[in-house]
Tab-separated table of C-alpha atoms in Angstrom:
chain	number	residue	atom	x	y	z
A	496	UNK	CA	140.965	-8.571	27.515
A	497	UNK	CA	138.298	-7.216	30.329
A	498	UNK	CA	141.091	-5.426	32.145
A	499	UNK	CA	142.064	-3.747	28.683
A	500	UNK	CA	138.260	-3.153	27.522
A	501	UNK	CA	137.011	-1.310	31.046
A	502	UNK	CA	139.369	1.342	30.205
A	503	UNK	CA	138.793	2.200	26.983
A	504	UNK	CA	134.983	2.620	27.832
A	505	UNK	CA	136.106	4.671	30.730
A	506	UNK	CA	137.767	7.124	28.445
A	507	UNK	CA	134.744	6.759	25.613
A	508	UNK	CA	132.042	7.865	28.719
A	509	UNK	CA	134.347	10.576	29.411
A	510	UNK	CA	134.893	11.718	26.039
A	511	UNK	CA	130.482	11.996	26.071
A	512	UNK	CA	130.316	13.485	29.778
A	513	UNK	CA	132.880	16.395	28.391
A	514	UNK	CA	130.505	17.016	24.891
A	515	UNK	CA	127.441	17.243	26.930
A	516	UNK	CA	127.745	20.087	28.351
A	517	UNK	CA	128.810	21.942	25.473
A	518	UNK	CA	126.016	20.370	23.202
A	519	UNK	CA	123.439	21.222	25.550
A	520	UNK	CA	124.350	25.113	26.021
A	521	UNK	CA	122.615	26.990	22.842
A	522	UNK	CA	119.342	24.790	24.462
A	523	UNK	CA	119.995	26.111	27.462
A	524	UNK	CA	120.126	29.770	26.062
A	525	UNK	CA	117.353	29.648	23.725
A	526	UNK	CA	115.140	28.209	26.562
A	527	UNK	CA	116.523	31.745	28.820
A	528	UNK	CA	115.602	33.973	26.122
A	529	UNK	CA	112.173	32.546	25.629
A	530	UNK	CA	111.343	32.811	29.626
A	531	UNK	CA	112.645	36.492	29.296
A	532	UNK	CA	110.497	37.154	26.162
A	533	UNK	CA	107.804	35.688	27.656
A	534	UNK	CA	108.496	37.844	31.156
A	535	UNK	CA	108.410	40.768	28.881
A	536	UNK	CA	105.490	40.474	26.989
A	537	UNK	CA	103.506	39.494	29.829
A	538	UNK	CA	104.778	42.699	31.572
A	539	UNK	CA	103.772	44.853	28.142
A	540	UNK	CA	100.181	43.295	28.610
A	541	UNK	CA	100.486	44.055	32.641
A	542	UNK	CA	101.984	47.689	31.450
A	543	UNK	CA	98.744	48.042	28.376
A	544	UNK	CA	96.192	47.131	30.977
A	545	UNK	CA	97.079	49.480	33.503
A	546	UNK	CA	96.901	52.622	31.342
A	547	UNK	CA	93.826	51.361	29.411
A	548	UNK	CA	92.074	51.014	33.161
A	549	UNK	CA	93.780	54.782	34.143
A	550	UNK	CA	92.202	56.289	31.382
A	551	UNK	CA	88.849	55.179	31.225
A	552	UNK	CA	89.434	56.288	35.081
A	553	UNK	CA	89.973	59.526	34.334
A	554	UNK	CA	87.325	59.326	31.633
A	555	UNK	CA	84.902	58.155	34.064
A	556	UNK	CA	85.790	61.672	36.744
A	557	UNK	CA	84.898	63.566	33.989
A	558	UNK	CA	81.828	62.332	32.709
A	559	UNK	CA	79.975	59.228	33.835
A	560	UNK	CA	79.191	57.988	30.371
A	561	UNK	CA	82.427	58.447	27.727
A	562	UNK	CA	81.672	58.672	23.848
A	563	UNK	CA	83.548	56.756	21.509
A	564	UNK	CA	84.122	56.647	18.039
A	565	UNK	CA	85.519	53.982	15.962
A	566	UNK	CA	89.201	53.963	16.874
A	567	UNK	CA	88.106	54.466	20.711
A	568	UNK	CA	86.022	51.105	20.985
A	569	UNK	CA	88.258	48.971	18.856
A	570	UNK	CA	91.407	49.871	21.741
A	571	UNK	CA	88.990	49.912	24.576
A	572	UNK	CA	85.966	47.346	24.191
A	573	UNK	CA	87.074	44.928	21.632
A	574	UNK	CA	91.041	45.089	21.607
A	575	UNK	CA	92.618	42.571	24.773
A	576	UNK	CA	93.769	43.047	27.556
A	577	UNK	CA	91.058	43.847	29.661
A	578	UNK	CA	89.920	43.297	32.898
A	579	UNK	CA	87.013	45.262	32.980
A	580	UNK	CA	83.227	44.745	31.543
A	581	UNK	CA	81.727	47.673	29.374
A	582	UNK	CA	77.963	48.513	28.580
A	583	UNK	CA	77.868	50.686	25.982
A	584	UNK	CA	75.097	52.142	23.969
A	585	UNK	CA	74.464	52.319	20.325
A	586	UNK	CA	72.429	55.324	19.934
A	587	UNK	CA	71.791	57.890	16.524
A	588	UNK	CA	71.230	61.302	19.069
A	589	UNK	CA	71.564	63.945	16.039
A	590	UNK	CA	68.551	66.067	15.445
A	591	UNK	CA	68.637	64.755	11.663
A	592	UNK	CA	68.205	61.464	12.781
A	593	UNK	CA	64.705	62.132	14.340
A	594	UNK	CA	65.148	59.440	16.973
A	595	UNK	CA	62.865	60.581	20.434
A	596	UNK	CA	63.421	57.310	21.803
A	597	UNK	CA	66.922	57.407	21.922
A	598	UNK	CA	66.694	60.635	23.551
A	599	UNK	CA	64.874	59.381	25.932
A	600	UNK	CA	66.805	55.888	26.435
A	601	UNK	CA	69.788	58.506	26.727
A	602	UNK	CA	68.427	60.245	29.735
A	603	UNK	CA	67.884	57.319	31.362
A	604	UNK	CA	71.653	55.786	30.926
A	605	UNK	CA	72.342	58.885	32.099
A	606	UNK	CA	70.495	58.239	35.717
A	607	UNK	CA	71.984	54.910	35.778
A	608	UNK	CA	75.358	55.822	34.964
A	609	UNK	CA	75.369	58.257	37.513
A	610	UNK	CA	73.824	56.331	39.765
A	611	UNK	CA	77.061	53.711	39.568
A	612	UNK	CA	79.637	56.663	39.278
A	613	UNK	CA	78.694	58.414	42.435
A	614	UNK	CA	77.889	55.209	44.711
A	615	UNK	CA	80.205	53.981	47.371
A	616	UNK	CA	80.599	50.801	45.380
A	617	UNK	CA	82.297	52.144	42.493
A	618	UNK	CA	85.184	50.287	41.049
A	619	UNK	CA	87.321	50.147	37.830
A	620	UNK	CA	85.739	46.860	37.073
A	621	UNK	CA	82.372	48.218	35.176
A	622	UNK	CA	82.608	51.575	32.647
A	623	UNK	CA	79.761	52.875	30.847
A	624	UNK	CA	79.985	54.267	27.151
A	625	UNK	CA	78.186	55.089	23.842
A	626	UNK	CA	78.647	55.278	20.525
A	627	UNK	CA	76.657	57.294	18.202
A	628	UNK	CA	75.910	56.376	14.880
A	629	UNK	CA	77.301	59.379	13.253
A	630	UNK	CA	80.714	59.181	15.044
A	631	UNK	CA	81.146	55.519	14.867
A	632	UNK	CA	79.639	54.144	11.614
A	633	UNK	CA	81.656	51.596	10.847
A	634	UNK	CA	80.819	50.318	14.801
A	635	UNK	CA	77.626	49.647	13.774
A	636	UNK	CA	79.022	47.983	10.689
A	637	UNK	CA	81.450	46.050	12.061
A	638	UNK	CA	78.297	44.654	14.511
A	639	UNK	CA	75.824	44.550	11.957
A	640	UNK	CA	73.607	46.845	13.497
A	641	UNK	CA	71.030	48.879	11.830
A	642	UNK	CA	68.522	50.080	15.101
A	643	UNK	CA	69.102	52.301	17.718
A	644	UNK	CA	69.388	52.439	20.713
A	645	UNK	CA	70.412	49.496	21.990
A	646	UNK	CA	72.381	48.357	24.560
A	647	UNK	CA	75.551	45.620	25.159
A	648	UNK	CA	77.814	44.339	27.859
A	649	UNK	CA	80.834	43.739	26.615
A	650	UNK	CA	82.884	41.248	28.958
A	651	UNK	CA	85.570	41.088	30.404
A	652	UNK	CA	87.069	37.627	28.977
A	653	UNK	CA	85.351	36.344	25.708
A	654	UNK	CA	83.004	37.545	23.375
A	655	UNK	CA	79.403	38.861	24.006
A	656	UNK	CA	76.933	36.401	24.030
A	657	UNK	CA	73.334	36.685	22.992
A	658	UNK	CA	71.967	37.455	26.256
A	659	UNK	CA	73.966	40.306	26.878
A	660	UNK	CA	72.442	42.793	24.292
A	661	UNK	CA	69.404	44.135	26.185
A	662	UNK	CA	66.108	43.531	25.384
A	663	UNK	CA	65.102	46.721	24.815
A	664	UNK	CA	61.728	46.138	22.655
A	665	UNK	CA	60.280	43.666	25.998
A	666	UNK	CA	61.828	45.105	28.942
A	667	UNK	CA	61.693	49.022	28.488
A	668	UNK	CA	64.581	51.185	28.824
A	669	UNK	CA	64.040	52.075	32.451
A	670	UNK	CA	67.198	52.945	34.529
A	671	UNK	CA	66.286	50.088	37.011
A	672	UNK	CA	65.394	47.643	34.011
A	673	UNK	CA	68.909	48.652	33.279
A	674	UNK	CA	69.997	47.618	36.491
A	675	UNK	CA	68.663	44.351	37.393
A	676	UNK	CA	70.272	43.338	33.569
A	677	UNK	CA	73.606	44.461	34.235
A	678	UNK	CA	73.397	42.286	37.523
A	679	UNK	CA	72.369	39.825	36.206
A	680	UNK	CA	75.333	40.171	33.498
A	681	UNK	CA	78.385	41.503	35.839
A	682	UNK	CA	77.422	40.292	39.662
A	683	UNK	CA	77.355	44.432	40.195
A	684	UNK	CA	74.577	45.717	41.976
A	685	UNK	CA	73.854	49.365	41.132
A	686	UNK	CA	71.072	51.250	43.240
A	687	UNK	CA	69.476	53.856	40.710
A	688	UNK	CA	68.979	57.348	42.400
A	689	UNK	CA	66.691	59.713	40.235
A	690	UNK	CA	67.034	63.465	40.800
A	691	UNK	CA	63.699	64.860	42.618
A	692	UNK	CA	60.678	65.411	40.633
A	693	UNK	CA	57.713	67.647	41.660
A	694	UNK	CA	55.841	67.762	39.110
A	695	UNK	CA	53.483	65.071	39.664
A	696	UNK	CA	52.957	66.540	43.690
A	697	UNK	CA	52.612	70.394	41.957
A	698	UNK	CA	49.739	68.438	39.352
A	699	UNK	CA	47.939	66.678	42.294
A	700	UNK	CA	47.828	69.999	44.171
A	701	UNK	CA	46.694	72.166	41.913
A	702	UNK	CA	44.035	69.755	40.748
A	703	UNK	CA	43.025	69.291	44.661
A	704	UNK	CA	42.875	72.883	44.876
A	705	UNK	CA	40.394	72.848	41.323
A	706	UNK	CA	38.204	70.098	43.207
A	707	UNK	CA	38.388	72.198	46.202
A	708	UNK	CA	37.686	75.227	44.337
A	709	UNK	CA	34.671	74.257	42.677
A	710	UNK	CA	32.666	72.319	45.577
A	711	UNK	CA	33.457	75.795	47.532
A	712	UNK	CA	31.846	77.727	44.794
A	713	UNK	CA	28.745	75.360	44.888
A	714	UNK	CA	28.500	75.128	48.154
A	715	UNK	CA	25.137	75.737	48.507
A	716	UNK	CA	24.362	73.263	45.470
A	717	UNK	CA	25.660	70.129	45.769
A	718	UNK	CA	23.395	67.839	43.622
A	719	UNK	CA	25.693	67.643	40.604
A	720	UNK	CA	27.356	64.898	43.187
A	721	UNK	CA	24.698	62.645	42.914
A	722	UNK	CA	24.773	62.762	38.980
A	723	UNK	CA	24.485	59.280	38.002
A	724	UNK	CA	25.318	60.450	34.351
A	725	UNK	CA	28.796	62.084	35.550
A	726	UNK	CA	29.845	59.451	38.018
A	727	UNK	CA	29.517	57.558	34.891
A	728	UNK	CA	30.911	59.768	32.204
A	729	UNK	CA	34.092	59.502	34.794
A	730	UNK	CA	33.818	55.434	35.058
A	731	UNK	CA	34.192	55.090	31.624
A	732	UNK	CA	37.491	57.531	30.913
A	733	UNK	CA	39.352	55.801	33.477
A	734	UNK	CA	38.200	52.350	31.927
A	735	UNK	CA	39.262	53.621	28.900
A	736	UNK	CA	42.359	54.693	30.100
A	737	UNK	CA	43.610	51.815	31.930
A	738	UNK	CA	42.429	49.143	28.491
A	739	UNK	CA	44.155	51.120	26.070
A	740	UNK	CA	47.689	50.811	28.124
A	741	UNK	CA	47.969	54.160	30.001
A	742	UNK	CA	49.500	52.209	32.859
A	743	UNK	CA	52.110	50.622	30.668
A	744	UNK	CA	53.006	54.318	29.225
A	745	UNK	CA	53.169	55.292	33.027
A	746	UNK	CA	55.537	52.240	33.736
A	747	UNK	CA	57.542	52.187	30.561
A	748	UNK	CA	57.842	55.426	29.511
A	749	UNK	CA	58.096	55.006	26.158
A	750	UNK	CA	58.051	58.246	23.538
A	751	UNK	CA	54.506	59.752	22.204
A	752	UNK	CA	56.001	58.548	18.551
A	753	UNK	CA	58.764	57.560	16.320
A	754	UNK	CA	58.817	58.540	12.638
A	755	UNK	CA	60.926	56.306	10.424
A	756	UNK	CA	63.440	59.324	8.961
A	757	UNK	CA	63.489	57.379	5.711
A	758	UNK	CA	59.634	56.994	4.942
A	759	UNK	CA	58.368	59.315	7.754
A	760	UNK	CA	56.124	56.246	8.770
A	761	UNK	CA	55.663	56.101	12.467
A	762	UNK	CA	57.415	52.719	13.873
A	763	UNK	CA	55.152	49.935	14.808
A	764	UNK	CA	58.198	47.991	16.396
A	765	UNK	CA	57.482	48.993	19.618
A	766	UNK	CA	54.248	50.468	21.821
A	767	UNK	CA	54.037	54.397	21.726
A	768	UNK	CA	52.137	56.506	23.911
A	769	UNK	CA	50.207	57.269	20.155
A	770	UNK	CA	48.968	53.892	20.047
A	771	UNK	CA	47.237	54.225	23.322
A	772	UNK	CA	45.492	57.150	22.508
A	773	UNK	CA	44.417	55.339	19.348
A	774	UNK	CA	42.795	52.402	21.057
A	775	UNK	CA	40.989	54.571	23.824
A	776	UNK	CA	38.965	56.502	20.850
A	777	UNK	CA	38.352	53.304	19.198
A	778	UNK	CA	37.312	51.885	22.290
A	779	UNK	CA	35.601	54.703	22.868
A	780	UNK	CA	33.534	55.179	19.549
A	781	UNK	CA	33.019	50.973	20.374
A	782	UNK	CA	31.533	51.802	23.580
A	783	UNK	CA	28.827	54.997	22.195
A	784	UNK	CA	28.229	52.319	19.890
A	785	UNK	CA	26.547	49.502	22.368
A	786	UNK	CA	24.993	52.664	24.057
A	787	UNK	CA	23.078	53.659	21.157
A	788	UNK	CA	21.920	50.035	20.478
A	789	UNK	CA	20.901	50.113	24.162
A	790	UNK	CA	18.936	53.659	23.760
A	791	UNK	CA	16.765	52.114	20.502
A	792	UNK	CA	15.518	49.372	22.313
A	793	UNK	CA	14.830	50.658	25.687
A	794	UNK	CA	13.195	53.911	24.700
A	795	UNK	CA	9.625	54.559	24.139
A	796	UNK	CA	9.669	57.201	21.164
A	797	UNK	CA	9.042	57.092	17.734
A	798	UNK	CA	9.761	54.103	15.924
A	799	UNK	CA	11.507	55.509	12.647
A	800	UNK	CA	13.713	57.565	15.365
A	801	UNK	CA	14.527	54.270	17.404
A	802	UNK	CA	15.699	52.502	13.763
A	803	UNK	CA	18.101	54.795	12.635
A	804	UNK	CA	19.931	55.407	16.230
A	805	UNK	CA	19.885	51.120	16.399
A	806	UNK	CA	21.630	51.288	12.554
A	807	UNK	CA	24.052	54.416	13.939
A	808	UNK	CA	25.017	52.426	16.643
A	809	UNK	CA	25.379	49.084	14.643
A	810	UNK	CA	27.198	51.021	12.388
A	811	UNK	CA	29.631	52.374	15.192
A	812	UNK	CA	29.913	48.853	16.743
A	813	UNK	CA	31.043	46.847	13.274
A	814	UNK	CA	33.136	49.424	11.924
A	815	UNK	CA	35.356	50.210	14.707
A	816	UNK	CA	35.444	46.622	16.033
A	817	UNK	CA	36.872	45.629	12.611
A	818	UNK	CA	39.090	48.716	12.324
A	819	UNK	CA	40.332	47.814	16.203
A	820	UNK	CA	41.213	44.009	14.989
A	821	UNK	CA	42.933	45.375	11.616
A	822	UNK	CA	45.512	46.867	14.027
A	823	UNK	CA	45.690	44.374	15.911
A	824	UNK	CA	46.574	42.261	12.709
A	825	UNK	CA	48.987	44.423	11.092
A	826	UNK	CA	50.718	45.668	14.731
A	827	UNK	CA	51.513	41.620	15.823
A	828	UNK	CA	51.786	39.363	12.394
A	829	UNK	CA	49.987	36.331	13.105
A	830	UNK	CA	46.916	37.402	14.604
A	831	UNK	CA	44.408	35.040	14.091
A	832	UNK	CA	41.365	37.143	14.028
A	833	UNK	CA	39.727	39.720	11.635
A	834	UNK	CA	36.251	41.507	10.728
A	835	UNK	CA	35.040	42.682	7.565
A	836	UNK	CA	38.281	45.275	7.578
A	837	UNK	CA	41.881	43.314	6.898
């Protein structure tokens, strides 16, 4: 009985060995194709990604900052592959739109841009673009954007997080603002070059020469130096000057104004040269205030004269003080303090 049985499981084993190989085959196959499908689209993605990177390359020796409409940054920002990061900016640059500060933003992308296309360290891994609101509106839809300019860094692998849009309403929109965020954002290093500017040596010349000038003219009369009055007529302006924010404006650059184009009010999201001007007159009318209290009770004239220069200058003093905190209030909601004016 064993010596009968081994064979017949001999010829059963063999009977599977010679079905395996045939059951097995359309596995075989199917796992083939799938490697070569898989070979192929990976080599479509390779093939997608190399002429996506050529021609924002050929973009980029053209102009240093490419526009874009809608079909432009869905292929080249949003749609994958990419191996590239891309700051673009969302900017409304038609004269209808009214909008000085993105003019202004735009010149500065502009230095920047430049800056990165012409250095030695220039690379296909960082592009610069913009998209304006009138040739990519539904951009700004699709991002749920409704203020210009602004600024984002698109990455290279995932989505945008919150710190890459720019903080444009803080920081300024200075080229090397610009900079140190992109480093920050990429791990590239741009150095900003700015095209020469004279015109701040041709203003300090000409107003040495005026100095100059005039103490040549009046040579032989030099008192009007020792002029307490003017030393401190000239004291005050630059105290004005420096507490109403000149040196921000010098720093920042930011536009004189920018009117709203659908009220025509003049944006308080943001300081404007304007504003400065507007607190150096207040301060100013604050300041001829105190003097004129000062005047009434230090002088020695007539009584009825000395009351109603102390009620001018009381008046002066309350009424701009209050008007100067009213601003204050309705410029940064939640300020705590008000007078008389709300």
């Amino acid at each position: 009985m064993g010596a009968r049985a081994a064979p017949s499981r001999r010829r059963q084993a063999g009977r599977r060995m010679r079905y395996l190989p045939t059951g097995g085959f359309p596995f075989l196959l199917l796992l083939l194709l799938l490697c070569i499908q898989l070979g192929g689209g990976q080599k479509k993605k390779e093939n997608l990604l190399a002429e996506k990177v050529e021609q924002l390359m050929e973009w980029s020796s053209r102009r240093s900052i490419f526009r874009m409409n809608g079909d432009k940054f869905r292929k080249f920002v949003k749609a994958p592959p990419r191996n590239y990061s891309m700051i673009v900016m969302f900017t409304a640059l038609q004269p209808q739109r009214q909008c000085s500060v993105c003019r202004q933003a735009n010149e500065e992308y502009q230095i920047l841009a430049n800056s990165w296309r012409y250095s030695s360290a220039f690379c296909n891994k960082l592009f610069f673009g913009m998209v304006d609101y009138d040739e990519g509106t539904d951009v700004f839809q699709q991002l749920n954007m409704n203020s210009a300019p602004t600024f984002m860094h698109f990455p290279s692998k995932g989505r945008p997080k919150r710190a890459d849009t720019f903080d444009l309403q803080r920081i300024g929109f200075a080229a090397e603002q610009l900079a140190k965020w992109i480093a920050d954002r990429t791990d590239v290093h741009i150095r900003v070059f700015r095209p020469p500017n004279y015109s701040g040596t041709i203003a300090l010349a000409l107003l040495v020469s005026l100095v100059g000038g005039l103490l040549y003219l009046r040579r032989n009369n030099l008192e009007f130096i020792y002029n307490k009055t003017g030393w401190a007529m000239v004291s005050l302006c630059i105290v004005f000057a420096m507490t109403s924010g000149q040196m921000w404006n010098h720093i920042r650059g930011p536009p004189y104004a920018h009117k709203n184009p659908h009220n025509g009010q003049v944006s308080s999201q943001a300081q404007f040269v304007a504003e400065s001007h507007i607190i150096l007159v207040l301060n100013a009318a604050i300041t001829m205030g105190m003097v004129l209290l000062n005047e009434a009770a230090t002088s020695k004239g007539d009584v009825g004269k000395r009351r109603i220069i102390c009620l001018v200058g009381l008046g002066l003093v309350v009424f701009f003080f209050s008007f100067l905190l009213s601003i204050f209030r309705s410029k940064y909601h939640g300020y705590p303090y008000s007078f008389l004016i709300k």
